[in-house]
XYZ file of C-alpha atoms in Angstrom:
723
model
C -77.990 47.284 -142.918
C -78.845 44.070 -144.768
C -75.850 41.901 -143.849
C -72.944 42.102 -141.448
C -69.588 40.432 -141.977
C -67.082 39.484 -139.274
C -63.578 38.045 -139.337
C -62.124 36.123 -136.384
C -58.552 35.811 -135.171
C -58.109 32.577 -137.132
C -59.625 34.298 -140.183
C -62.932 32.460 -140.103
C -65.356 34.579 -142.118
C -68.865 35.051 -140.682
C -71.905 36.655 -142.273
C -75.219 37.470 -140.576
C -78.410 38.313 -142.496
C -82.142 38.182 -141.785
C -84.539 36.830 -144.420
C -87.368 38.003 -142.122
C -87.818 39.510 -138.690
C -87.845 36.067 -137.065
C -85.373 34.219 -139.315
C -81.597 34.677 -139.209
C -79.116 33.207 -141.660
C -75.627 32.529 -140.265
C -72.750 31.595 -142.567
C -69.269 30.619 -141.379
C -66.412 29.580 -143.669
C -62.745 28.850 -142.971
C -59.932 31.066 -144.190
C -59.406 31.201 -147.966
C -62.815 29.680 -148.717
C -65.430 31.795 -150.455
C -68.873 32.458 -148.976
C -71.220 30.585 -151.316
C -74.882 29.657 -151.459
C -75.918 26.035 -151.184
C -77.593 24.121 -154.001
C -80.899 24.779 -152.223
C -80.385 28.519 -152.743
C -78.990 28.133 -156.243
C -81.976 26.163 -157.497
C -84.619 28.136 -155.624
C -85.736 25.621 -153.017
C -85.046 28.192 -150.318
C -86.894 31.405 -150.999
C -85.420 34.182 -148.862
C -88.271 36.692 -148.574
C -85.843 39.377 -147.382
C -83.326 40.564 -146.707
C -84.700 42.575 -143.802
C -82.984 45.746 -142.677
C -81.547 45.370 -139.165
C -79.608 47.359 -136.603
C -76.086 46.658 -135.391
C -74.910 47.832 -131.996
C -73.102 46.410 -128.957
C -71.910 43.448 -131.087
C -75.526 42.454 -131.801
C -77.390 42.273 -135.110
C -80.982 43.092 -134.159
C -84.454 42.888 -135.646
C -87.631 43.533 -133.689
C -88.035 39.801 -132.937
C -84.516 38.406 -132.474
C -80.840 39.229 -132.400
C -77.552 37.486 -133.213
C -74.320 38.163 -131.396
C -70.836 37.260 -132.622
C -67.796 37.082 -130.362
C -65.424 38.365 -133.018
C -62.159 37.000 -131.589
C -63.485 33.428 -131.335
C -66.400 33.460 -133.796
C -68.833 31.886 -131.341
C -72.465 32.715 -131.991
C -75.333 33.507 -129.675
C -78.940 33.912 -130.788
C -81.478 35.748 -128.616
C -85.243 36.166 -128.752
C -86.873 39.583 -128.859
C -86.807 39.914 -125.076
C -83.104 39.088 -124.851
C -83.439 35.464 -123.730
C -80.785 33.089 -125.075
C -82.087 30.694 -127.704
C -78.889 29.272 -129.144
C -75.467 29.367 -127.493
C -72.509 28.044 -129.511
C -69.838 26.190 -127.525
C -67.483 25.388 -130.366
C -67.104 24.941 -134.100
C -64.493 23.439 -136.411
C -63.519 22.990 -140.047
C -61.383 20.392 -141.769
C -59.391 20.707 -144.968
C -61.222 17.728 -146.450
C -64.105 16.768 -144.233
C -67.210 18.009 -142.459
C -67.709 21.244 -140.613
C -69.042 20.902 -137.081
C -70.962 23.126 -134.685
C -71.713 22.423 -131.016
C -74.283 24.255 -128.874
C -75.321 24.198 -125.250
C -78.325 22.010 -124.468
C -80.443 23.163 -121.565
C -81.956 20.726 -119.109
C -85.092 19.006 -120.433
C -84.614 20.495 -123.923
C -85.650 18.168 -126.730
C -85.726 18.203 -130.521
C -88.129 16.956 -133.176
C -88.240 17.002 -136.979
C -85.435 15.664 -139.217
C -86.872 12.784 -141.240
C -89.235 9.859 -141.763
C -86.611 7.465 -140.390
C -87.745 7.021 -136.775
C -90.086 4.082 -136.203
C -90.737 4.509 -132.480
C -90.346 8.153 -131.443
C -90.857 11.796 -132.354
C -88.314 13.367 -130.009
C -84.637 12.568 -130.248
C -82.715 13.725 -127.192
C -80.074 11.103 -126.406
C -79.983 9.855 -130.007
C -78.013 10.479 -133.178
C -79.921 11.421 -136.350
C -78.366 11.132 -139.798
C -79.989 13.177 -142.553
C -79.408 11.417 -145.851
C -81.782 9.577 -148.165
C -81.369 5.852 -147.559
C -83.582 3.061 -148.864
C -86.068 1.751 -146.263
C -84.422 3.615 -143.379
C -85.081 7.183 -144.474
C -86.799 8.000 -147.751
C -87.288 11.627 -146.733
C -85.041 13.821 -144.639
C -84.349 17.464 -143.930
C -81.665 18.806 -141.582
C -84.380 20.849 -139.877
C -85.169 20.479 -136.185
C -87.475 22.234 -133.766
C -86.483 22.731 -130.138
C -88.752 22.793 -127.127
C -86.654 25.819 -126.060
C -88.357 28.159 -128.543
C -86.258 28.010 -131.699
C -85.708 25.889 -134.792
C -82.650 25.347 -136.992
C -82.318 24.452 -140.671
C -78.859 23.432 -141.863
C -78.585 24.851 -145.388
C -77.086 21.888 -147.164
C -77.786 19.027 -149.539
C -74.829 17.026 -148.223
C -75.127 14.443 -145.461
C -75.743 16.111 -142.089
C -75.233 14.162 -138.854
C -76.795 15.327 -135.590
C -75.795 14.363 -132.061
C -78.688 15.331 -129.810
C -77.088 15.269 -126.355
C -76.043 11.663 -126.842
C -72.266 12.036 -126.563
C -72.406 14.931 -124.090
C -75.667 15.420 -122.153
C -75.131 19.183 -121.910
C -74.657 19.851 -125.649
C -76.029 19.116 -129.078
C -74.173 19.290 -132.375
C -74.134 18.625 -136.069
C -71.571 17.808 -138.740
C -72.160 18.905 -142.327
C -70.210 17.192 -145.093
C -70.485 20.398 -147.123
C -67.505 21.606 -145.103
C -68.940 24.989 -144.069
C -71.477 26.162 -141.512
C -74.535 27.680 -143.125
C -77.773 27.588 -141.170
C -81.052 29.385 -140.562
C -82.378 30.031 -137.060
C -86.103 30.550 -136.513
C -87.161 32.412 -133.369
C -90.643 31.284 -132.316
C -91.961 29.815 -129.056
C -94.285 27.138 -130.480
C -93.871 24.306 -132.951
C -96.732 25.647 -135.076
C -95.033 29.031 -135.381
C -91.712 27.358 -136.185
C -93.348 25.277 -138.932
C -94.975 28.421 -140.321
C -91.562 30.118 -140.550
C -89.878 27.028 -142.020
C -92.522 26.652 -144.746
C -92.398 30.391 -145.416
C -88.753 29.831 -146.317
C -88.953 26.446 -148.067
C -92.466 26.469 -149.513
C -95.986 25.528 -148.481
C -98.009 22.780 -150.138
C -99.829 23.609 -153.355
C -103.413 22.745 -154.219
C -103.764 19.300 -155.758
C -106.741 18.004 -157.770
C -109.718 17.098 -155.617
C -109.874 13.531 -156.931
C -106.503 12.807 -155.295
C -108.207 12.794 -151.878
C -110.295 9.815 -152.985
C -109.334 6.141 -152.805
C -106.837 4.772 -155.336
C -106.182 1.193 -156.303
C -102.766 0.179 -157.637
C -103.129 -2.952 -159.777
C -100.986 -6.048 -159.696
C -97.899 -5.897 -161.873
C -99.126 -8.401 -164.494
C -102.553 -6.864 -165.136
C -103.694 -6.302 -168.725
C -106.168 -3.837 -170.200
C -109.059 -6.347 -170.173
C -108.615 -7.162 -166.469
C -108.225 -3.459 -165.760
C -111.469 -2.551 -167.511
C -113.375 -5.365 -165.783
C -111.934 -4.278 -162.452
C -113.087 -0.713 -163.035
C -116.611 -1.855 -163.841
C -116.735 -4.036 -160.748
C -115.631 -1.179 -158.476
C -118.675 0.687 -159.738
C -121.099 -2.251 -159.632
C -120.028 -3.296 -156.129
C -120.231 0.323 -154.853
C -116.662 0.587 -153.624
C -115.785 4.286 -154.055
C -112.602 4.643 -156.119
C -111.146 7.675 -157.880
C -107.996 6.318 -159.459
C -106.468 3.172 -160.911
C -102.717 2.845 -161.363
C -100.337 0.487 -163.128
C -97.060 -0.874 -161.772
C -93.909 -1.303 -163.963
C -95.381 -4.200 -165.953
C -97.111 -1.643 -168.204
C -93.763 -1.044 -169.925
C -92.515 -3.143 -172.828
C -89.128 -3.169 -171.114
C -89.428 -3.853 -167.399
C -88.059 -1.017 -165.237
C -87.269 1.090 -168.292
C -85.207 4.082 -167.136
C -84.870 5.570 -170.602
C -86.952 8.154 -172.416
C -87.734 5.526 -175.081
C -90.200 3.597 -172.928
C -93.300 2.201 -174.612
C -96.430 0.272 -173.691
C -96.320 -3.488 -173.299
C -98.441 -4.246 -176.357
C -99.016 -7.854 -175.331
C -101.047 -6.592 -172.379
C -102.429 -3.267 -173.520
C -104.295 -2.507 -176.717
C -102.594 0.332 -178.503
C -103.898 2.461 -181.333
C -101.545 5.145 -182.579
C -103.000 8.607 -182.488
C -105.965 7.896 -180.219
C -106.119 10.224 -177.209
C -106.895 8.916 -174.707
C -106.098 5.311 -175.505
C -109.342 3.312 -175.820
C -108.995 1.344 -172.584
C -108.080 4.530 -170.669
C -111.060 6.254 -172.255
C -113.268 3.496 -170.840
C -111.856 4.149 -167.376
C -112.450 7.866 -167.640
C -116.063 7.389 -168.735
C -116.525 5.452 -165.487
C -115.092 8.363 -163.501
C -111.578 7.025 -162.891
C -108.296 8.878 -163.053
C -105.256 6.973 -164.190
C -101.621 6.696 -163.097
C -98.422 5.067 -164.342
C -95.401 3.822 -162.384
C -92.025 5.378 -163.244
C -88.362 4.878 -162.449
C -85.744 7.524 -163.123
C -81.978 7.958 -163.279
C -81.913 10.864 -165.731
C -79.459 13.707 -165.144
C -81.944 16.422 -164.232
C -79.253 19.007 -163.581
C -78.865 19.920 -167.273
C -82.449 21.181 -167.322
C -81.958 23.092 -164.066
C -78.955 24.893 -165.493
C -80.900 25.752 -168.656
C -83.630 27.272 -166.496
C -81.010 29.424 -164.797
C -79.943 30.656 -168.210
C -76.660 28.762 -168.224
C -75.628 27.240 -171.539
C -74.430 23.659 -171.532
C -70.786 23.737 -172.562
C -69.948 21.841 -175.693
C -67.356 19.087 -175.536
C -63.961 20.036 -176.927
C -64.377 17.271 -179.498
C -67.573 18.897 -180.767
C -65.850 22.251 -181.174
C -62.981 20.555 -183.013
C -65.331 18.639 -185.302
C -67.361 21.750 -186.153
C -64.178 23.654 -187.064
C -62.862 20.933 -189.406
C -66.289 19.827 -190.700
C -65.646 16.136 -190.022
C -68.448 13.972 -191.487
C -67.801 10.541 -189.970
C -70.313 10.518 -187.112
C -68.467 7.719 -185.344
C -65.749 10.259 -184.688
C -67.972 13.292 -184.002
C -70.504 12.148 -181.402
C -69.225 12.485 -177.815
C -69.253 9.295 -175.801
C -71.021 9.501 -172.427
C -71.120 6.831 -169.752
C -74.632 8.138 -169.003
C -76.592 6.461 -171.791
C -79.991 7.574 -170.493
C -79.826 11.368 -170.423
C -80.470 13.456 -173.525
C -78.567 16.595 -172.698
C -80.794 18.912 -174.727
C -84.111 17.374 -173.626
C -85.989 17.887 -170.370
C -87.073 14.713 -168.573
C -90.764 15.535 -168.732
C -90.695 15.899 -172.501
C -91.003 12.150 -173.115
C -93.916 11.880 -170.670
C -96.144 14.260 -172.623
C -97.313 11.500 -174.960
C -98.442 9.393 -171.986
C -100.322 12.350 -170.525
C -101.975 12.884 -173.896
C -102.889 9.192 -173.923
C -104.692 9.606 -170.591
C -102.214 9.460 -167.679
C -103.224 11.861 -164.910
C -100.196 11.280 -162.704
C -97.044 9.204 -162.296
C -96.003 7.173 -159.296
C -92.305 8.037 -158.986
C -90.665 4.972 -157.488
C -87.799 5.405 -155.012
C -85.683 3.114 -157.169
C -82.317 4.773 -157.862
C -83.272 7.971 -156.063
C -82.148 6.366 -152.814
C -79.071 4.624 -154.216
C -75.558 6.008 -154.036
C -73.890 7.072 -157.299
C -70.273 7.227 -156.088
C -68.678 7.746 -159.507
C -71.282 9.997 -161.094
C -70.390 13.505 -162.195
C -73.544 15.480 -162.989
C -73.985 17.944 -165.808
C -74.024 20.899 -163.418
C -70.534 20.015 -162.213
C -71.581 18.477 -158.894
C -70.913 14.962 -157.660
C -73.151 12.621 -155.701
C -72.106 14.006 -152.306
C -74.115 17.116 -153.111
C -76.659 15.756 -155.604
C -77.862 12.595 -153.852
C -80.258 14.353 -151.482
C -81.092 17.106 -153.983
C -82.099 14.777 -156.805
C -85.628 14.028 -155.594
C -86.373 17.757 -155.285
C -85.350 18.382 -158.888
C -87.408 15.368 -159.970
C -90.555 16.525 -158.165
C -90.344 20.113 -159.358
C -89.684 19.198 -162.973
C -92.619 16.791 -162.864
C -94.882 19.435 -161.277
C -93.934 22.229 -163.642
C -93.876 20.013 -166.726
C -97.366 18.652 -166.099
C -98.808 22.053 -165.192
C -97.383 23.720 -168.301
C -98.489 20.911 -170.609
C -102.039 20.461 -169.310
C -102.901 23.751 -167.571
C -104.230 21.550 -164.763
C -103.034 21.031 -161.217
C -100.397 18.297 -161.016
C -100.419 15.450 -158.570
C -96.772 14.567 -157.911
C -96.346 11.315 -155.976
C -92.858 10.398 -154.736
C -91.704 8.644 -151.530
C -88.433 10.620 -151.509
C -87.644 14.175 -150.526
C -85.300 16.722 -148.968
C -85.700 20.245 -147.605
C -88.703 21.848 -149.315
C -90.262 18.632 -150.650
C -93.587 19.544 -148.992
C -94.066 22.311 -151.575
C -93.969 19.962 -154.553
C -94.998 16.432 -153.693
C -97.347 14.008 -152.046
C -95.604 11.004 -150.541
C -96.107 7.462 -149.331
C -94.102 5.621 -146.693
C -92.170 3.593 -149.254
C -91.502 -0.127 -149.162
C -92.110 -0.602 -145.443
C -95.720 -1.790 -145.579
C -98.773 -0.196 -144.063
C -98.716 -1.228 -140.416
C -98.495 0.889 -137.311
C -94.700 1.201 -137.571
C -95.208 3.596 -140.488
C -97.028 6.209 -138.405
C -94.086 7.616 -136.397
C -92.336 8.423 -139.680
C -95.464 10.090 -141.055
C -95.784 12.114 -137.855
C -92.138 13.125 -138.231
C -92.895 14.455 -141.717
C -95.797 16.446 -140.300
C -93.227 18.195 -138.119
C -91.610 19.309 -141.393
C -94.869 20.905 -142.531
C -95.857 18.012 -144.819
C -99.563 17.367 -145.406
C -99.979 14.847 -148.205
C -98.895 11.421 -147.033
C -100.078 7.820 -146.972
C -98.900 4.196 -146.804
C -99.469 1.020 -148.784
C -102.609 0.056 -146.881
C -102.495 -3.154 -144.852
C -105.764 -4.121 -146.514
C -106.275 -7.576 -144.987
C -106.678 -6.565 -141.342
C -109.390 -4.416 -139.737
C -106.731 -2.273 -138.076
C -104.915 -1.682 -141.363
C -108.171 -0.769 -143.116
C -109.037 1.756 -140.409
C -105.609 3.366 -140.539
C -105.337 3.356 -144.337
C -108.666 5.033 -145.035
C -108.145 7.732 -142.400
C -104.858 9.155 -143.672
C -104.650 12.337 -145.754
C -104.301 10.168 -148.877
C -105.496 6.594 -149.359
C -104.294 3.698 -151.504
C -104.098 -0.073 -151.784
C -101.002 -1.319 -153.593
C -101.680 -4.660 -155.245
C -98.112 -5.014 -156.601
C -98.033 -8.827 -157.136
C -101.412 -9.616 -155.544
C -105.087 -9.230 -156.276
C -106.204 -7.088 -153.344
C -109.445 -5.757 -154.775
C -111.835 -5.191 -151.852
C -114.455 -7.685 -153.073
C -111.893 -10.517 -152.931
C -111.004 -10.044 -149.256
C -113.932 -11.916 -147.715
C -117.314 -10.957 -146.270
C -116.295 -9.025 -143.167
C -113.254 -7.329 -144.666
C -115.074 -6.530 -147.928
C -117.884 -4.856 -145.993
C -115.355 -2.903 -143.951
C -113.677 -1.656 -147.122
C -117.025 -0.510 -148.492
C -118.003 1.180 -145.211
C -114.655 2.931 -144.747
C -114.517 3.843 -148.437
C -117.931 5.478 -148.183
C -116.899 7.268 -144.984
C -113.788 8.586 -146.709
C -115.867 9.755 -149.661
C -118.075 11.711 -147.272
C -115.042 13.242 -145.510
C -113.438 14.647 -148.664
C -115.163 18.074 -148.461
C -113.684 18.398 -144.954
C -110.218 17.182 -145.993
C -110.187 19.433 -149.061
C -111.094 22.499 -147.020
C -108.548 21.720 -144.326
C -105.839 21.150 -146.921
C -106.580 24.463 -148.562
C -105.815 26.089 -145.206
C -102.530 24.150 -145.104
C -101.505 25.795 -148.373
C -101.936 29.173 -146.676
C -100.315 28.629 -143.275
C -98.050 25.604 -143.789
C -99.643 23.569 -140.999
C -99.887 19.816 -141.680
C -103.207 18.167 -142.463
C -102.256 15.321 -140.126
C -100.904 16.527 -136.772
C -99.122 14.673 -133.972
C -100.768 15.402 -130.633
C -97.596 17.149 -129.453
C -98.031 19.728 -132.213
C -101.528 20.736 -131.098
C -100.988 20.201 -127.357
C -97.349 21.211 -127.024
C -97.494 22.010 -123.300
C -98.808 18.528 -122.484
C -95.558 16.600 -122.065
C -97.371 13.260 -122.200
C -98.182 13.838 -125.873
C -94.489 13.603 -126.768
C -94.671 9.834 -126.257
C -97.867 9.298 -128.288
C -96.979 7.891 -131.712
C -100.071 5.844 -132.651
C -102.603 8.672 -132.671
C -103.067 11.867 -134.665
C -105.432 14.683 -135.455
C -106.828 14.554 -138.982
C -107.520 18.220 -139.583
C -108.776 20.040 -136.521
C -111.926 18.039 -135.839
C -110.970 14.338 -135.763
C -108.757 12.278 -133.460
C -107.668 8.982 -135.040
C -106.174 6.168 -132.946
C -104.680 3.073 -134.573
C -104.036 -0.536 -133.493
C -103.784 0.153 -129.730
C -106.784 0.046 -127.361
C -105.024 2.055 -124.689
C -105.152 5.608 -125.999
C -104.350 9.085 -124.758
C -106.993 11.802 -124.808
C -105.626 15.357 -124.658
C -107.467 18.097 -122.781
C -111.104 18.521 -123.735
C -113.958 16.190 -124.530
C -114.002 13.647 -127.349
C -117.120 12.047 -128.879
C -116.707 8.464 -130.099
C -117.658 8.449 -133.775
C -118.743 4.802 -133.596
C -120.555 4.501 -130.249
C -121.432 8.026 -129.145
C -119.550 7.668 -125.871
C -117.838 10.817 -124.590
C -114.315 10.700 -123.155
C -112.720 13.531 -121.230
C -109.007 14.321 -121.194
C -106.253 14.667 -120.399
C -105.453 11.084 -119.580
C -104.981 7.524 -120.809
C -108.116 5.427 -121.316
C -108.905 1.902 -122.460
C -111.271 1.969 -125.417
C -112.950 -0.557 -127.664
C -114.498 -0.360 -131.075
C -117.277 -2.277 -132.832
C -116.486 -5.564 -134.530
C -116.843 -4.001 -137.965
C -114.349 -1.220 -137.238
C -110.575 -1.298 -136.789
C -109.646 1.571 -134.481
C -110.760 4.691 -132.690
C -112.254 7.816 -134.265
C -113.353 10.762 -132.150
C -114.976 14.134 -132.804
C -113.260 16.915 -130.907
C -115.141 19.295 -128.659
C -115.587 22.605 -130.466
C -115.368 20.920 -133.880
C -117.323 21.523 -137.078
C -117.141 18.576 -139.471
C -118.769 19.022 -142.917
C -119.567 15.733 -144.657
C -120.824 15.266 -148.199
C -122.882 12.575 -149.877
C -121.302 9.242 -150.787
C -119.804 9.394 -154.282
C -118.252 6.583 -156.259
C -115.874 9.232 -157.638
C -115.469 12.986 -157.204
C -117.963 14.954 -159.236
C -120.421 12.078 -159.602
C -123.175 14.170 -158.021
C -123.353 17.784 -156.788
C -122.409 18.643 -153.204
C -125.987 19.450 -152.256
C -127.181 16.975 -149.619
C -124.694 17.736 -146.848
C -124.313 16.896 -143.175
C -122.567 19.069 -140.602
C -121.435 17.389 -137.386
C -120.965 19.690 -134.415
C -119.645 19.243 -130.912
C -120.228 22.628 -129.253
C -117.599 23.722 -126.756
C -116.281 26.872 -125.109
C -115.524 29.901 -127.266
C -116.083 30.588 -130.925
C -115.019 28.335 -133.785
C -115.113 29.113 -137.519
C -114.642 26.536 -140.255
C -113.793 27.820 -143.734
C -115.697 25.516 -146.095
C -113.782 25.752 -149.366
C -114.865 24.839 -152.902
C -113.428 25.368 -156.367
C -113.463 23.479 -159.658
C -111.132 20.845 -158.189
C -108.862 20.608 -161.219
C -107.501 23.854 -162.685
C -105.659 26.947 -161.456
C -108.731 29.198 -161.738
C -108.790 29.521 -157.940
C -105.710 31.714 -158.287
C -107.938 34.222 -160.071
C -110.492 34.206 -157.267
C -112.789 31.557 -158.755
C -113.640 29.751 -155.543
C -116.175 29.892 -152.744
C -115.178 30.134 -149.088
C -118.125 29.814 -146.721
C -117.537 30.590 -143.026
C -119.449 28.134 -140.802
C -119.517 29.764 -137.375
C -120.229 27.948 -134.098
C -120.493 29.850 -130.832
C -122.192 28.399 -127.777
C -125.654 27.248 -128.791
C -125.666 29.099 -132.115
C -124.582 28.113 -135.617
C -124.453 30.510 -138.569
C -124.670 28.985 -142.062
C -124.199 31.181 -145.155
C -126.014 30.419 -148.415
C -123.953 28.851 -151.212
C -123.571 30.672 -154.515
C -121.984 27.607 -156.103
C -124.768 25.237 -154.963
C -127.984 27.221 -154.397
C -129.929 23.970 -153.844
C -127.644 22.874 -150.992
C -129.157 21.693 -147.706
C -127.426 20.789 -144.460
C -128.627 18.304 -141.875
C -127.045 19.142 -138.542
C -125.872 16.378 -136.222
C -125.082 18.068 -132.900
C -123.521 16.435 -129.825
C -125.238 17.686 -126.642
C -125.300 16.614 -122.998
C -129.092 16.518 -123.009
C -131.987 16.956 -125.393
C -132.686 20.631 -126.121
C -136.088 22.048 -125.327
C -136.162 23.932 -128.609
C -134.223 24.232 -131.873
C -134.900 27.151 -134.197
C -133.875 28.465 -137.611
C -133.955 32.258 -137.854
C -136.352 32.257 -134.919
C -138.767 29.649 -136.306
C -139.017 26.076 -134.917
C -136.796 23.514 -136.600
C -137.669 19.823 -136.397
C -135.103 17.483 -134.861
C -134.663 13.966 -133.499
C -132.869 13.193 -130.218
C -130.700 10.076 -129.911
C -130.112 9.526 -126.164
C -127.611 6.674 -126.724
C -125.340 8.829 -128.845
C -126.188 12.105 -127.080
C -126.856 13.948 -130.322
C -129.660 15.535 -132.275
C -130.269 15.343 -136.018
C -132.152 18.280 -137.506
C -134.323 18.677 -140.555
C -132.475 20.065 -143.617
C -131.309 23.678 -143.451
C -130.223 25.771 -146.439
C -128.780 28.777 -144.593
C -129.442 31.049 -141.652
C -128.931 31.084 -137.888
C -129.683 27.887 -135.961
C -130.083 27.995 -132.166
C -130.675 25.295 -129.585
C -131.560 25.803 -125.943
């Protein structure tokens, strides 16, 4: 059996299906309303891997991992785990003729919920609060009606309408949602841990895709009034001053018409030299010879739904006037061309089509401003027949996917899609920034919330004029300074701050091999590159309150702004001072004057670091350092490399080297890609070892008693032991 239908006494229709063994889909519609998919299903943003065959007996639909029971007279739902424990217990539901559908469930004592959106500025868990899932400027650029419960389940409301949650605020013993779609359609994920719930959610809605390696470098977004001469001089100075930078980007002043929403946009020729037919444009060619990638700001209000319907094979219906004119062969075009209030959209042309010329001229990516994506369109009727109630939240998904697929098809290279907006499944298509809310510590809770939706690629507009902002900005998954209307180039920020930018920029450059490898793993398992402590240490209830710290990958703990920090269980080696802290517990820390926050190496960690590069690919990854903090058990790090730009990795053209640490032994494989590679090992130890060996032969090392670490001579491959 692949689905089971029920009908209640009041003729509510219910359907149960299982996309996988641990995911149930539950649909409930009032009498006389058809059972329909949401726009997320229609346009492929939910990818049901099933359906899975299941058994039905004793009023239960069962897989090996979960079951769903329906009380047929009333329609109330219960969801159980594989052992028969209750996960979800419906108290009530309701429909309105013209209004939202509502579902209410029992809330057990101490149960709490996380997920939802980027909107929270002070918390990750929401019991006792309402949460509204809708894209709203400033408040919530990204949302998904997906929540994870501490009681061992997660729920995704299958909707692109506004969804409002009440998380035991109105009634302490229940939680509920209202969906303006007017039906109840939701997925339930049965899994005891947040990491397993995220894995199931991203299995259904998509895991991140590999981006170009350069995107993990530092980017500088120029002031709005910059011209091509300033831009070229700026690029040269980045190189001369040794501030690593991989990308330069222009704000809307590059356009001849400011904030041009049309497909007729052109360069501002008063600011930018333009020679027809030259690819790339001369000034962009200069940037690329210096190792820079290049981005352009965009705004959009195009009706993307026409293209989506074409992709589904649906023909766009001609206007009755067109049919009439064709029949009578009327020649006066004033009377034959349909009039549309939407003067931007070209019905027969995909949005990306007009961007191809800019890509050919040298643009590597587009910064997709929130602009009208977050604005209501109360009187708009889209080409697919939907209105803004259903399209408002969906729009950013269509935008990101069409950008991704358009760029990939046109260039045969990996796209980098950069958009602050998103809805369910956005993590599969886009990298994001926090939007127009600055780069201070208040942005981190929202970023952590997105991590709980399986999102890896996020950043802020760096607060570049404070040590704390510099520390935070350079130690996010992605890294940018947004000049907007200011000159914020690092060399203009004064002696101390300029040096900090150079130091942190060089540190980030060295961390990219680690970040790239960790992100590759995210594309496989859906786990975020930046993790809240409560995701890694779920059973430690104290971590639920920690919103100014995070794990960057598995190896690094980053703390921002605050000097009172929480250390989870284990030992943590201060990256700056060498001091070791032991958790769990709160501690007061300090950092050197030329740093802006805490950075700690986790016990059991392997941290590969490359040479400093001014841009990715400047020199080969040959002179490497591997930082180790041996701990209990065995730890393997998959060091991943590919060409950093194309899709050849899909054909197996990559190298994955397992670096294995167990006790006092490290195993390093030789590199096929870089046969001349050498590693220097920096190992945190409680005391100086009596002997270090490579394949049984002595290996030279230096002991630093202040930092409690050794630094070995270079090693190409083999087995290293210390005792």
